[in-house]
Coordinates of C-alpha atoms in Angstrom, one line a residue:
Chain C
X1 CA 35.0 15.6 34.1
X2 CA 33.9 13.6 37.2
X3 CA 30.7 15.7 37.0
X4 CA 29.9 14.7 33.6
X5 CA 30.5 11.1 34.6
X6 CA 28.1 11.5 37.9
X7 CA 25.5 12.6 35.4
X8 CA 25.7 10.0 32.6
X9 CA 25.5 6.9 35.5
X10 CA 22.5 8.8 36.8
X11 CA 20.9 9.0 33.9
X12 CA 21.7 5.3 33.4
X13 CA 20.4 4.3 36.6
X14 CA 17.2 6.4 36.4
X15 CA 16.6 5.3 32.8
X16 CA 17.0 1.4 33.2
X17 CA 14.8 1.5 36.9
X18 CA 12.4 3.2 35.0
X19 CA 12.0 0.4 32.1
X20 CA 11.8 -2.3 34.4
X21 CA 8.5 -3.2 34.5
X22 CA 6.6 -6.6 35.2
X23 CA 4.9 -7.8 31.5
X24 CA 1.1 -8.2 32.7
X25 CA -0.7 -10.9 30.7
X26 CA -1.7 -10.1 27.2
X27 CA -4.7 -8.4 26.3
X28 CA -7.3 -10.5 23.7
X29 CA -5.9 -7.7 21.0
X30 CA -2.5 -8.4 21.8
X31 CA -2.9 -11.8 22.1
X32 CA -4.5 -11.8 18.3
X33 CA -1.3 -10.5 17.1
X34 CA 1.0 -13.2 19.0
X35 CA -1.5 -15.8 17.3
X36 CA -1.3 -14.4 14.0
X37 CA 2.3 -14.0 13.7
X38 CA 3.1 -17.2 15.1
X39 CA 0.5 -18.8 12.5
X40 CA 2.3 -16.4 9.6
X41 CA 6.0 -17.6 10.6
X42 CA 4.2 -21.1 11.2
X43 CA 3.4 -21.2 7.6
X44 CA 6.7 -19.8 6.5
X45 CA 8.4 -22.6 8.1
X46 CA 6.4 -25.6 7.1
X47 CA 4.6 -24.2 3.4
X48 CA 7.4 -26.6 0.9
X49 CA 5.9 -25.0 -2.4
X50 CA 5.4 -21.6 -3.7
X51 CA 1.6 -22.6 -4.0
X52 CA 1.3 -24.3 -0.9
X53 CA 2.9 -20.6 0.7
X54 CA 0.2 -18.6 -1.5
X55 CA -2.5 -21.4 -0.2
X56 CA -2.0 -20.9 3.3
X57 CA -1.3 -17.4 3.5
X58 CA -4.4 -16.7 1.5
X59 CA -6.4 -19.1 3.8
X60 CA -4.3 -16.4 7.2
X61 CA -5.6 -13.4 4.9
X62 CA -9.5 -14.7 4.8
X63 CA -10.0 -15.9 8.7
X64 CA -7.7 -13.0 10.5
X65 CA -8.9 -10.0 7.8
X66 CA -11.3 -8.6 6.8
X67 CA -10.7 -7.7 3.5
X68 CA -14.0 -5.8 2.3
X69 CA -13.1 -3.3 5.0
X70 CA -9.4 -2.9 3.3
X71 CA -10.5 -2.9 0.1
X72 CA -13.2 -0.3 1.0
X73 CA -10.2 2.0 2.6
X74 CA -7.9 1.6 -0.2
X75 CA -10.6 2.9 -2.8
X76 CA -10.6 6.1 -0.5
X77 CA -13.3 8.4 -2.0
X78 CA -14.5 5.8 -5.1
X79 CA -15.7 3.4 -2.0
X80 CA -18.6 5.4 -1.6
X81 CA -20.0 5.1 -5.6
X82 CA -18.7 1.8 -6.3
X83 CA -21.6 -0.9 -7.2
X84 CA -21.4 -4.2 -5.0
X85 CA -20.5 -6.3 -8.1
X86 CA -17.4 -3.9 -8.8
X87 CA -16.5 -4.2 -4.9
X88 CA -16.4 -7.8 -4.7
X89 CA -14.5 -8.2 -8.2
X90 CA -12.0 -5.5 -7.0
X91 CA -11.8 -7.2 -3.2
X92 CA -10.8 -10.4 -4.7
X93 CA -8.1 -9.1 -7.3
X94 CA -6.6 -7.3 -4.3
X95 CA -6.7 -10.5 -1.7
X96 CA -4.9 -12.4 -4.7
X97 CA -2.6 -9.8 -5.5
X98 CA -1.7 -9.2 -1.6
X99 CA -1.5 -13.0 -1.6
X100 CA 1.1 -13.4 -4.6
X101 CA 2.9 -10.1 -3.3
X102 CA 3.6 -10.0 -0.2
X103 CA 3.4 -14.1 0.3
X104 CA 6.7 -13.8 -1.9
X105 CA 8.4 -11.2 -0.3
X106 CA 8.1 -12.8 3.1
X107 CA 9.0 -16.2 2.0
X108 CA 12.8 -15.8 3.4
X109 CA 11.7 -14.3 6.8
X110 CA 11.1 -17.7 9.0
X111 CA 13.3 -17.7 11.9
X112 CA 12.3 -14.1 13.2
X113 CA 10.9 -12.8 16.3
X114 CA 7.4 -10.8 16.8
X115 CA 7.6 -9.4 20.4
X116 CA 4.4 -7.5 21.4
X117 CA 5.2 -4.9 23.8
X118 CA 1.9 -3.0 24.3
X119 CA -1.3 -1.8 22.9
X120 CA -3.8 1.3 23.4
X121 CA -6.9 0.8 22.6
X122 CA -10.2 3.5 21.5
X123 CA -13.7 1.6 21.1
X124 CA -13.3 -0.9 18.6
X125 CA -9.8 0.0 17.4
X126 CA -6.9 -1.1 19.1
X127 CA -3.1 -0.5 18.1
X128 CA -0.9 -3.0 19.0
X129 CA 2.6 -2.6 19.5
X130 CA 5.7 -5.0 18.7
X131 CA 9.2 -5.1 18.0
X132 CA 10.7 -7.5 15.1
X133 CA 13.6 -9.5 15.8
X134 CA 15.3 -10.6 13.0
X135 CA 17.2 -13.7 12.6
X136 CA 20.1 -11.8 10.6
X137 CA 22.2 -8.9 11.8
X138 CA 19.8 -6.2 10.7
X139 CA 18.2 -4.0 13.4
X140 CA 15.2 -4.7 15.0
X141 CA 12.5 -2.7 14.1
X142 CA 8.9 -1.6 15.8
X143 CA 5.9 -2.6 14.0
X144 CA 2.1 -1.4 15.2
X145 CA -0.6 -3.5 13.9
X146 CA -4.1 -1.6 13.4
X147 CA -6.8 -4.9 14.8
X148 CA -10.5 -3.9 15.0
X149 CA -12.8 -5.8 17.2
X150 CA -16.0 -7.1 15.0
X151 CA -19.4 -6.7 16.1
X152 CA -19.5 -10.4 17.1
X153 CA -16.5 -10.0 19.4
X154 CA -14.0 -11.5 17.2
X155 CA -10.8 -9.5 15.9
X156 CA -9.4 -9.1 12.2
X157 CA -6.1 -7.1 11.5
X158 CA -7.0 -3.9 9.4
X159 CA -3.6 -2.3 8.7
X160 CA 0.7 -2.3 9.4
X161 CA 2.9 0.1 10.3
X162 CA 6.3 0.0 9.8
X163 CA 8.5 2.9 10.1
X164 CA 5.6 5.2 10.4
X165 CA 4.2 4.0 7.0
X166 CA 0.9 2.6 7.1
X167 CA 0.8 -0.6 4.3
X168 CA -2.9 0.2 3.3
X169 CA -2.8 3.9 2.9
X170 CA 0.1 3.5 1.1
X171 CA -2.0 1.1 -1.5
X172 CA -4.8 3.4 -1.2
X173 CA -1.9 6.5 -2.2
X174 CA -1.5 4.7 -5.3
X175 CA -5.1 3.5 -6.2
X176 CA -6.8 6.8 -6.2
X177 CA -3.7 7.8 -8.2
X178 CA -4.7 5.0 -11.0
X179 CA -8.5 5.8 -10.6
X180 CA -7.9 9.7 -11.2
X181 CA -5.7 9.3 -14.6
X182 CA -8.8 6.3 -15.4
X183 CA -11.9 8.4 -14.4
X184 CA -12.7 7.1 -11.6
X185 CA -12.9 3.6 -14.1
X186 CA -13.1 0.6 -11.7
X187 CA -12.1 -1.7 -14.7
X188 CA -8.8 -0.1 -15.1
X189 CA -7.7 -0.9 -11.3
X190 CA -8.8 -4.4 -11.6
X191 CA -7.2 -4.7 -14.6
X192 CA -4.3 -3.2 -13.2
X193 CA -4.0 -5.4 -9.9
X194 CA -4.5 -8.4 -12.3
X195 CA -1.3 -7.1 -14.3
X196 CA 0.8 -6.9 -10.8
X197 CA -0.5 -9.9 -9.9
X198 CA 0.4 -11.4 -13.6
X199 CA 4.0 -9.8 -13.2
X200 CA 4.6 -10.7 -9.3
X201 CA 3.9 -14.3 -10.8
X202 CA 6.6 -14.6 -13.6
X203 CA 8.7 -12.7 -10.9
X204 CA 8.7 -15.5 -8.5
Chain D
X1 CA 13.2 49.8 28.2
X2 CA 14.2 46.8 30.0
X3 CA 10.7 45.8 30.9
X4 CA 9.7 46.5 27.3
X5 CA 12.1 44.1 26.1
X6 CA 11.5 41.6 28.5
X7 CA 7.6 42.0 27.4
X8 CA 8.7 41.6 23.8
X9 CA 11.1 38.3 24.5
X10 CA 7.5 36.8 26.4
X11 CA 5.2 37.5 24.0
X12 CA 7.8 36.0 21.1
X13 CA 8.3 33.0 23.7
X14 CA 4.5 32.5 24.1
X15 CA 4.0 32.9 20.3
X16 CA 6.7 30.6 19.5
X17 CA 5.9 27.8 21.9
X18 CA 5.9 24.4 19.8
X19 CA 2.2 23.1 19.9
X20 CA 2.0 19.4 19.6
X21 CA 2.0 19.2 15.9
X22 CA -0.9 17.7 13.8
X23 CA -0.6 15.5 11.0
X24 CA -1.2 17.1 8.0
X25 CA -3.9 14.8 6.4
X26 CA -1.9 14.8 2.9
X27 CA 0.8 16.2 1.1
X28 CA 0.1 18.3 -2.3
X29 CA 2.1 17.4 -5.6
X30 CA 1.4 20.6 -8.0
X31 CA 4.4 19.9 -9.8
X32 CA 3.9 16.3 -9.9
X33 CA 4.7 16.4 -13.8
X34 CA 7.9 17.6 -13.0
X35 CA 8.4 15.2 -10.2
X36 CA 7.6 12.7 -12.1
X37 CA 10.5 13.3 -14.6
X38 CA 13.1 14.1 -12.0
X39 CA 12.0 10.9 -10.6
X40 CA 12.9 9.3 -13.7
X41 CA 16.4 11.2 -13.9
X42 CA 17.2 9.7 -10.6
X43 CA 16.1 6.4 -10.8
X44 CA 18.8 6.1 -14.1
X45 CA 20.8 8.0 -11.7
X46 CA 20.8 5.7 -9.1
X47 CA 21.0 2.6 -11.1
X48 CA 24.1 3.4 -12.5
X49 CA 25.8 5.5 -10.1
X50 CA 24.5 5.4 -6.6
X51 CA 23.3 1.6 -6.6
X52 CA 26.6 0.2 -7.9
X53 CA 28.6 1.7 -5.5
X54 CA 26.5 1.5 -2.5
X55 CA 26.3 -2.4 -3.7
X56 CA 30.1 -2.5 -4.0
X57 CA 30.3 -1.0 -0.5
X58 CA 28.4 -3.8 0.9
X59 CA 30.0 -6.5 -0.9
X60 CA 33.5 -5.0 0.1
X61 CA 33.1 -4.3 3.7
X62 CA 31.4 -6.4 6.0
X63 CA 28.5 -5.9 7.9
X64 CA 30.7 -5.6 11.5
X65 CA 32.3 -2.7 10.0
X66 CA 29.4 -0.5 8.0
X67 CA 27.6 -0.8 11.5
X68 CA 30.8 0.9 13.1
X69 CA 30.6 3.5 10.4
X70 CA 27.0 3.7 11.0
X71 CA 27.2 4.3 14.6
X72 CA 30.2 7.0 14.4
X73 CA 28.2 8.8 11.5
X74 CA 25.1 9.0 14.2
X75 CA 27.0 9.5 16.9
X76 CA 28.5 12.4 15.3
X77 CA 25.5 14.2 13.9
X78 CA 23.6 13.8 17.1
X79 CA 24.3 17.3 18.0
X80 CA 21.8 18.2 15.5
X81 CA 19.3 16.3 17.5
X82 CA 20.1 17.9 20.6
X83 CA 19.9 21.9 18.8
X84 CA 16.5 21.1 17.4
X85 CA 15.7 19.3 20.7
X86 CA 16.0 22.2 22.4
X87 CA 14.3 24.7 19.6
X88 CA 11.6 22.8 20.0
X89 CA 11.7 23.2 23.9
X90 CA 11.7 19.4 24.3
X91 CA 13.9 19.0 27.1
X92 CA 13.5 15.3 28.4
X93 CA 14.7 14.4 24.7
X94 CA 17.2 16.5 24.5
X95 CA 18.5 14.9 28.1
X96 CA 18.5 11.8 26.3
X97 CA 20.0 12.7 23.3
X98 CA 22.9 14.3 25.1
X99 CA 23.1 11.5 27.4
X100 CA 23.5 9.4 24.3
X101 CA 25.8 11.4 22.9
X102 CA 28.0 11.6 26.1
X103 CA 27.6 8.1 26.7
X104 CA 28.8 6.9 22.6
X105 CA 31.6 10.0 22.6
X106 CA 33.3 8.3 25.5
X107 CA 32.4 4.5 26.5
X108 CA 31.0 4.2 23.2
X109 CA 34.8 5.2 21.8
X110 CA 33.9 8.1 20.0
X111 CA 30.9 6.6 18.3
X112 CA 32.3 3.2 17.5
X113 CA 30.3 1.2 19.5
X114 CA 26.7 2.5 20.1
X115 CA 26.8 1.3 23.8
X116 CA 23.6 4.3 24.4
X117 CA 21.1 2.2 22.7
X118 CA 22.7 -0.9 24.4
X119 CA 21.7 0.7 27.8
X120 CA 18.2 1.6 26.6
X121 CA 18.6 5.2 25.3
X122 CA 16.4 4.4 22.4
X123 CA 17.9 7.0 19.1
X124 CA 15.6 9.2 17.9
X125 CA 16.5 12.1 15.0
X126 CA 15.0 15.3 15.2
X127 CA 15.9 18.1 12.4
X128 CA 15.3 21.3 11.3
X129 CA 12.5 20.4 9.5
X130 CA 10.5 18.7 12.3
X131 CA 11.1 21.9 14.7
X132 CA 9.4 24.2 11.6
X133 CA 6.4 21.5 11.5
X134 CA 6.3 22.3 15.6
X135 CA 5.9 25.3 15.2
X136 CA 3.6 25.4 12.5
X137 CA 4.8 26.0 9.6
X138 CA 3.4 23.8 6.8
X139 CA 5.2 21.4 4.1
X140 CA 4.7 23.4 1.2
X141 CA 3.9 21.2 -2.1
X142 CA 5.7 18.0 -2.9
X143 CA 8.9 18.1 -4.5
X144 CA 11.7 15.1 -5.7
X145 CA 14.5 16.0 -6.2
X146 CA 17.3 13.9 -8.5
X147 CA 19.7 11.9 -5.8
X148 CA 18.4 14.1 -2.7
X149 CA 15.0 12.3 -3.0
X150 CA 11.8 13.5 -1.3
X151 CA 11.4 16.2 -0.2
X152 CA 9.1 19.6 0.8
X153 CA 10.3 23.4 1.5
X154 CA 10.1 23.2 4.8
X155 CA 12.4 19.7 4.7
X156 CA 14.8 22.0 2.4
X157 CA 14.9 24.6 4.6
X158 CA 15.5 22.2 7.4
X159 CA 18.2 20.3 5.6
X160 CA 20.0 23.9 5.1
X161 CA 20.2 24.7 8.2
X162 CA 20.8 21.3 9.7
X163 CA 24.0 21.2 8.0
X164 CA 25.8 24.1 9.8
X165 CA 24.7 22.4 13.5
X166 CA 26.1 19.4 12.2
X167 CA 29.9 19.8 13.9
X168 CA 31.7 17.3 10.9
X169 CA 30.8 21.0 8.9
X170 CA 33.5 22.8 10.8
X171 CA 36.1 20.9 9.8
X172 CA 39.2 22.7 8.8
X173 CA 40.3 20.2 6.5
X174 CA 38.1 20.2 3.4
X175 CA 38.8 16.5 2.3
X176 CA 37.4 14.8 5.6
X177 CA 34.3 17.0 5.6
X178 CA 34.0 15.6 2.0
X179 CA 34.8 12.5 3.1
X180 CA 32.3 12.1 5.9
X181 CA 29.5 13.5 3.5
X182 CA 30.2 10.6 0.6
X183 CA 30.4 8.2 3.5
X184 CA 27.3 9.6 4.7
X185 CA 25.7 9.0 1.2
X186 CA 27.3 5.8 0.7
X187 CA 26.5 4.5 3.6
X188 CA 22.8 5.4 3.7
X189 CA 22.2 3.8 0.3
X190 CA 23.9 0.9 1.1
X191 CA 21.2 0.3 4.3
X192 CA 18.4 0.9 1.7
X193 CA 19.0 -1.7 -1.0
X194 CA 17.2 -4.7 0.2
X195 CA 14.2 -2.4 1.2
X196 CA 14.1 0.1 -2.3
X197 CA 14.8 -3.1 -3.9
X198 CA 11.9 -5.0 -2.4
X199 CA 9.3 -1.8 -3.2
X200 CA 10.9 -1.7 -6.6
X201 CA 9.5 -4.8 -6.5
X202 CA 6.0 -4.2 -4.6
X203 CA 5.4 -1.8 -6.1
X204 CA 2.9 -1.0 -9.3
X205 CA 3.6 3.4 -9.0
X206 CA 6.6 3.5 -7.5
X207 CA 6.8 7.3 -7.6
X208 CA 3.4 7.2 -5.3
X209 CA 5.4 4.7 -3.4
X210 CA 7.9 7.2 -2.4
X211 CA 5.5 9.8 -2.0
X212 CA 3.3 7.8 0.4
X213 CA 6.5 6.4 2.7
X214 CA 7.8 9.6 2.2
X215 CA 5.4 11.7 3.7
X216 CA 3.9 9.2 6.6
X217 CA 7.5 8.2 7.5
X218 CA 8.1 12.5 8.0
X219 CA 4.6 13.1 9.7
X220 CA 5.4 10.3 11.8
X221 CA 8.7 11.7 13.1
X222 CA 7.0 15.3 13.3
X223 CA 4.7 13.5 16.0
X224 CA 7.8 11.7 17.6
X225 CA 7.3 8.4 16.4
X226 CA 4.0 8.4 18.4
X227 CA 1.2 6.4 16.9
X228 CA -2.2 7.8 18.1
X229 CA -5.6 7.7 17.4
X230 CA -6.2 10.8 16.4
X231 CA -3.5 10.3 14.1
X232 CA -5.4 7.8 12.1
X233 CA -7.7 8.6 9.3
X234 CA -11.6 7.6 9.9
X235 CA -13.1 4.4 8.8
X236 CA -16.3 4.7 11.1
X237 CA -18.2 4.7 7.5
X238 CA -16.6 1.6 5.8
X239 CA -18.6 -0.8 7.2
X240 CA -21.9 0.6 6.3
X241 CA -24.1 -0.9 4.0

């Protein structure tokens, strides 16, 4: 019994020294992510309509994405044959929808935490780490944010991970779904992001 | 005939040895007219049976209370962790899930209090499924299943024999092993109605929905809730003109 006892503070001791360590000052990556968030939970707080929330978080989506690129990703295979016309239709029915859907679905989150607690970076992608506090009882949970450094130096956030589950390939799971039962018919995704968007809005 | 067992045991120990698993890009649905139907089945199932009562649950017993059930139900099943731990010859996490699992058995008061993730042992679930996927055996083709959910072969398999390293198995008494498995259930609903409820929402295909979490969310604990590079698909060509 005293053995067992020996071992567990040991392994305590060892653990905790371990985890100490001094937080160096952000990276321009990591720092991205603080900005964003704080602007996101910024707009949270202060937005006092629905429209004014969809506004500004519309306004966050333009300046800190780049949503050609997601777009692009979430067509998978299609991206590659689209026409530009189609591709700048189908960009904007998906900045909207992502507006109206997920501007929504976050309106009750304003007093949380983002805590960035590290990144890795490989060329031009970096993958920045951070833990959600939330202002409830429910667990915290680790969120890695997918930013890609632009040619001109600048940074715009490509994807989110939560729980292992990656937000765009998720959307892109479902969109080649839609464009295989539509051959590969642009039209019908547009037409079906307008109908989410349509039923997001009588939702809310 | 010693030496020729002992050259058997190494070559089956060198064969076996877990390689660091790779993601498997994507996960086949052949069947995904069925799935789609048993989908169906069990989202009717779920409003009317599992739903209500996980919702009752919550409304009932208050939050302090599920998170002690939550913690003793972890606790409890961690052996499970540790087994596949050490199938999978990962021994610094099986040193911190025993620790854990020392630590929550006796200052935790058998599970009540999850004091191991107070002093940083972070919890992390391994099964028999992810020590299959080490050792490279593949998913096998999509498959939902009403109430269980998603789920693969291999996840199947793993689920089978998961259950007789789970110790709450070997109970004499027949009604607390039943006990602890609708609790289990209950309990596991109950932490997953505000987020099925908000991709209900989200979502436009919510059977892809499930699919897509499914399958990252497993791939993602096969690689030890590591998020690499090499992990992540290749978007070199998207900005081309």
């Amino acid at each position: 019994m005293r053995y067992f006892f020996t071992m567990i503070i040991t392994a305590l001791l060892s653990h905790n020294l371990m985890s100490v360590s001094a937080h160096a000052e952000l990276k321009p990556s990591e720092r991205f992510i603080t900005d964003v968030t704080s602007q996101a939970l910024e707009i949270l707080k202060s937005a006092e309509t629905p429209q004014q929330l969809e506004t500004e978080f519309g306004i966050l989506l333009d300046t800190r994405t780049n949503m050609t690129r997601i777009a692009k990703f979430t067509l998978g295979h299609a991206a590659r044959s689209v026409d530009k016309a189609d591709l700048v239709r189908f960009t904007k029915a998906l900045r909207d929808t992502m507006v109206k859907i997920y501007g929504n679905r976050l309106a009750g989150f304003t007093n949380e935490k983002v805590i960035v607690t590290g990144s890795q970076t490989k060329g031009r992608n970096h993958l920045v780490n951070s833990r959600v506090e939330f202002a409830n009882s429910r667990p915290p949970v680790d969120m890695v944010w997918w930013v890609i450094e632009e040619k001109d130096g600048s940074y715009t956030l490509f994807d989110i991970q939560v729980l292992g589950v990656w937000m765009a390939q998720e959307q892109r799971d479902i969109f080649s779904g839609i464009l295989k039962t539509n051959n590969n018919n642009m039209e019908a995704l547009i037409e079906h992001l307008t109908n989410q968007m349509k039923t997001a809005a009588s939702d809310s | 005939m010693p030496r020729v067992i002992s050259i058997l045991f190494l070559t089956v120990a060198i064969t076996l040895t877990p390689h660091i698993a790779k993601a498997e890009a994507s996960i086949h649905d052949p069947y995904e007219s069925f799935n789609r139907k048993s989908f169906a089945v069990h989202l009717v199932l779920d409003k009317y049976l599992a739903r209500p009562i996980a919702s009752a649950y919550t409304t009932v017993l208050p939050s302090p209370v599920r998170r002690t059930f939550s913690n003793v139900l972890r606790t409890w099943t961690t052996p499970v962790s540790i087994a596949n731990d050490a199938f999978q010859g990962n021994w610094s996490k099986m040193g911190t899930d025993s620790a854990r699992f020392g630590i929550n058995m006796t200052i935790g008061i058998l599970g009540i209090i999850d004091m191991a993730s107070h002093l940083g042992f972070k919890q992390q679930s391994e099964d028999f499924g992810q020590t299959l996927a080490k050792y490279g055996v593949g998913s096998g083709p999509y498959l939902f299943i009403p109430l269980l959910g998603p789920s693969t072969p291999r996840h199947l398999v793993g689920r089978t024999v998961d259950m007789f390293l789970n110790p709450t198995f070997y109970l004499s008494e027949s009604e607390y092993r039943d006990g602890i498995f609708a609790l289990d259930v209950i309990n596991t609903r109950s932490e997953l109605l505000e987020p099925l409820d908000d991709l209900a929402k989200s979502s436009s295909d919510l059977y892809t929905s499930y699919k897509s979490f499914y399958w990252q969310n497993r791939q993602f604990k096969i690689q030890d809730g590591a998020t690499t590079f090499e992990s992540l698909p290749d978007i070199t060509d998207l900005d081309d003109e």
